[in-house]
Amino acid sequence: MSDYWIIEKSTDNILTAYFDTPEKEVNTLGEKAVRELDRLIDKIQSDPKIEGVIFTSKKKDFVVGADIDEINKIKTVEQGVEASKALSEIFLRIENLKVPTVAAIHGQALGGGLELALACTWRVASNDKRTAVGLPEIQLGLIPGAGGTQRLPRLIGLEKSLDMILSGRRVSAKSAEKYGVLDALVPQQQLLKQAQILAKKKRPKEWFYTDLKPSNLAKELFTGAKEKNILGRRVVYRTAKKMVDEKTKGHYPASYKALDAVFEGYDLSLVKGLELESQLFGQLVVTRESKSLIHLFHATTSLKKHKYKAAGKEKFGNHKVETIGIIGAGFMGAGIANVSLEKDKVVRLSDPNKESVSRALKQTRDYFKKQVDRRKIKSFELQKRLAHLSPSLTTSGFSKCELVIEAVFEDLKLKQRILADVEKNCHEDYIFATNTSAIPISKIAAHAKNPERVIGLHFFSPVEKMPLLEVVVTDKTADWVTARSVEFGQEIGKQVIVVKDGPGFYTTRALSFYLNEAANLLADGVPIELIDQALTDFGFPVGPITLIDEVGIDVGMHVLTTMQESFPDRIGTPRGLAPIADSGRMGRKNNKGFYTYSNGKKGSPDEAIYEIIGISKKNDAVSEQEIIDRCLLQFVNESVRCLEESVLTNPYDGDVGAVFGLGFPPFWGGPFKYVDLVTARDVVERMNKLVPKLGKRFKPCDTLIKYAEQNKSFYPEEQ
Ligand code: NAI
């Protein structure tokens, strides 16, 4: 009798093992489940009557992977190797069973789930929309550790398996069948029946293209021939390595270990390949990169259970926001419309400027047309989405909108006026959200009739791509308003953090201190390219000066001036930015910024900049570490201050906001995780070192000092 595996034996001696993790929504291959699986195999081996075995699930998914909490507890390379070996050996036992085995997959088969299936003789899946397979370990800084890097390449070839292993993406059942990962797709009702048939069939034990698909025969023969000879494999390796270099910039060791596991393992026996995989897995599981990525996984999971849920449920039950009104059809407004339409919302979009409205319509059409071209959606879905959008020069009909989001120019008076207009003609449960990037929400709500219904929904640009939504609440915002806003954000696929109102909220504030310091470095004569290079070497996707050009020098200047008014002690006049803004340079948008632009393409740094700032001699003697420290520690210190001042309710939000909204390197886990990784003492020492030269803006905040003195960390449970 097992707690995890429910066993049924049919009259024709086929054993079906249903995986059903007790008291959990999903099946994970934790220690106990695996131990019981091992015992189950003992039983199968010792029962000569059994003629075939089916592994399937009682949950809505097959198996979603290993138990991440257990992975997190691994402290040494040896423990990591052992954990991987333990599972690998069990799957090898499954593969070596004398009877045919079948994985019958409905829902997701991820990580260890897919590895279990790969060890089976056959894989059959439901053709349900939700059914998908994948090896997402790379997203946690790991490689598949139970045969994924060995069996998948042997089954479907190097190129296709590398695509899956290096991206970690989920592959739909349909594509997985095309790839050769799955043997058959059937309607869900026929899944077990089909599995029963396969469980009686032996398969010739030969890996790799045993079942070539006639439709792809020529292509597959070519790929097969290439991958079967060593020179061909070298070409595949070089291409993959180049792609990894470009994508990771050397910051993610797991991608390189994945290449090692796949290519070296390919030339070994399966058993030796599995051993190699376990060794590499063990080396990765203790890396900082993996710890940081697992931390982010926990952080984003924790956001889903937000504390406002009950307030929303009490008022609306399960009713979701259906009709959205957007005021301001500029770049942001159109983006917000797109992500809402994507989730079948009805959207009213209003802007008095005809050109804005037609540009927004084009933005929407282009966005969904691209999805049609990429076969993500069908043409009729494009038509349906467009039919859900009602553009207008006025706000007539906005009384039907449960959620109104304004995205007009960044102008307090204008935003207040828009709010007053909405209040005159509104839905009985309306919420007024502003997409301001820096104006305190309480100022916008200062004259509101119902300030409890005013909230900030700070989207990031481009809305369609950026994964973060920062929800900003004032002292007066009602909990049901927050609940509904958070749930809307989650529904449209964003990572949603809730922060307290204040100058720049959390993200704009932390970013301002970071960018301000980059501008200070520039004013000290440090060349543009050195500043950008230092921070991209640290792991930011673009350097801070490039970022200012992208955001707009005028916008940056406007925000920094607002921040300076709020924090005059710590942000002085941005010396490196003000004269540039005054000179009319706006960055990429007017083809005149810190960099040169031609036809929208970024060139080299513009030498004229130094003269405008008044620098006669460049200062390239500043070390890369000092450049990093100056910008990064401003970012980190300000983030911790936001926690100190309760702008952030917990460090998780700060890390998610920085990584998903501001490009903080994921392999550092966010500013709070960064402090834990290098220790608060180290951060304080590095900041104190800069004080004599650069002044009190480098004084560490009280929390950092306390944490350094007491040797504390933000996430003691992750240590
Ligand atoms: P934008 O300049 O592209 O669009 C603003 C739109 O507002 C224009 O189409 C304009 O015609 C319209 N508008 C002006 N007065 C109006 C009125 N009375 N009624 C309706 N529409 C009116 O600006 P963008 O970039 O879309 O920014 C909009 C808001 O989003 C600003 O508050 C900005 O700070 C904020 N934001 C911008 C981000 C960005 O990266 N662009 C990022 C996050 C927030």
mmCIF file of C-alpha atoms and ligand atoms in Angstrom, residues 327-333 350-353 356 407-410 414-415 417-418 435-437 458-461, ligand 1:
data_model
loop_
_atom_site.group_PDB
_atom_site.id
_atom_site.type_symbol
_atom_site.label_atom_id
_atom_site.label_comp_id
_atom_site.label_asym_id
_atom_site.label_seq_id
_atom_site.Cartn_x
_atom_site.Cartn_y
_atom_site.Cartn_z
ATOM 1 C CA ILE A 327 -7.738 57.000 -21.111
ATOM 2 C CA GLY A 328 -4.765 58.065 -23.175
ATOM 3 C CA ALA A 329 -4.036 56.073 -26.317
ATOM 4 C CA GLY A 330 -0.303 56.725 -26.328
ATOM 5 C CA PHE A 331 2.380 54.101 -26.247
ATOM 6 C CA MET A 332 1.460 52.835 -22.772
ATOM 7 C CA GLY A 333 -2.306 53.062 -23.227
ATOM 8 C CA SER A 350 -10.223 57.125 -25.330
ATOM 9 C CA ASP A 351 -7.953 59.940 -26.464
ATOM 10 C CA PRO A 352 -8.918 63.346 -27.897
ATOM 11 C CA ASN A 353 -6.026 63.150 -30.302
ATOM 12 C CA SER A 356 -2.951 58.816 -31.113
ATOM 13 C CA ALA A 407 -2.212 56.721 -19.228
ATOM 14 C CA VAL A 408 -2.195 60.374 -20.278
ATOM 15 C CA PHE A 409 0.811 62.713 -20.164
ATOM 16 C CA GLU A 410 2.740 62.827 -16.892
ATOM 17 C CA LEU A 414 -4.326 66.743 -16.155
ATOM 18 C CA LYS A 415 -4.505 63.472 -14.253
ATOM 19 C CA ARG A 417 -8.995 66.451 -14.143
ATOM 20 C CA ILE A 418 -9.315 63.054 -15.810
ATOM 21 C CA ASN A 435 -0.218 54.546 -14.774
ATOM 22 C CA THR A 436 1.885 57.456 -13.589
ATOM 23 C CA SER A 437 5.534 56.539 -13.312
ATOM 24 C CA HIS A 458 2.448 51.108 -12.832
ATOM 25 C CA PHE A 459 3.120 49.212 -16.033
ATOM 26 C CA PHE A 460 6.522 49.051 -17.660
ATOM 27 C CA SER A 461 7.438 49.721 -21.225
HETATM 28 P P1 NAI B 1 2.397 59.165 -24.670
HETATM 29 O O1 NAI B 1 2.853 60.568 -24.858
HETATM 30 O O2 NAI B 1 2.774 58.149 -25.655
HETATM 31 O O3 NAI B 1 0.805 59.137 -24.554
HETATM 32 C C1 NAI B 1 0.044 60.006 -23.800
HETATM 33 C C2 NAI B 1 -1.306 60.084 -24.479
HETATM 34 O O4 NAI B 1 -2.204 60.799 -23.633
HETATM 35 C C3 NAI B 1 -1.299 60.827 -25.814
HETATM 36 O O5 NAI B 1 -1.811 59.998 -26.815
HETATM 37 C C4 NAI B 1 -2.225 62.006 -25.583
HETATM 38 O O6 NAI B 1 -2.967 62.360 -26.736
HETATM 39 C C5 NAI B 1 -3.103 61.476 -24.493
HETATM 40 N N1 NAI B 1 -3.832 62.503 -23.777
HETATM 41 C C6 NAI B 1 -3.450 63.740 -23.433
HETATM 42 N N2 NAI B 1 -4.459 64.369 -22.821
HETATM 43 C C7 NAI B 1 -5.493 63.526 -22.780
HETATM 44 C C8 NAI B 1 -6.823 63.588 -22.282
HETATM 45 N N3 NAI B 1 -7.268 64.680 -21.693
HETATM 46 N N4 NAI B 1 -7.611 62.528 -22.420
HETATM 47 C C9 NAI B 1 -7.164 61.403 -23.005
HETATM 48 N N5 NAI B 1 -5.925 61.287 -23.497
HETATM 49 C C10 NAI B 1 -5.103 62.331 -23.380
HETATM 50 O O7 NAI B 1 2.867 58.773 -23.201
HETATM 51 P P2 NAI B 1 3.166 57.339 -22.594
HETATM 52 O O8 NAI B 1 4.591 57.051 -22.749
HETATM 53 O O9 NAI B 1 2.171 56.391 -23.088
HETATM 54 O O10 NAI B 1 2.926 57.621 -21.036
HETATM 55 C C11 NAI B 1 1.640 57.754 -20.480
HETATM 56 C C12 NAI B 1 1.736 57.676 -18.963
HETATM 57 O O11 NAI B 1 2.382 56.459 -18.595
HETATM 58 C C13 NAI B 1 2.553 58.775 -18.313
HETATM 59 O O12 NAI B 1 1.982 59.100 -17.066
HETATM 60 C C14 NAI B 1 3.912 58.125 -18.102
HETATM 61 O O13 NAI B 1 4.636 58.699 -17.041
HETATM 62 C C15 NAI B 1 3.480 56.726 -17.756
HETATM 63 N N6 NAI B 1 4.497 55.712 -17.971
HETATM 64 C C16 NAI B 1 5.254 55.737 -19.103
HETATM 65 C C17 NAI B 1 6.232 54.777 -19.293
HETATM 66 C C18 NAI B 1 7.056 54.790 -20.540
HETATM 67 O O14 NAI B 1 8.095 54.145 -20.549
HETATM 68 N N7 NAI B 1 6.639 55.456 -21.606
HETATM 69 C C19 NAI B 1 6.473 53.717 -18.303
HETATM 70 C C20 NAI B 1 5.569 53.755 -17.179
HETATM 71 C C21 NAI B 1 4.637 54.723 -17.035
#
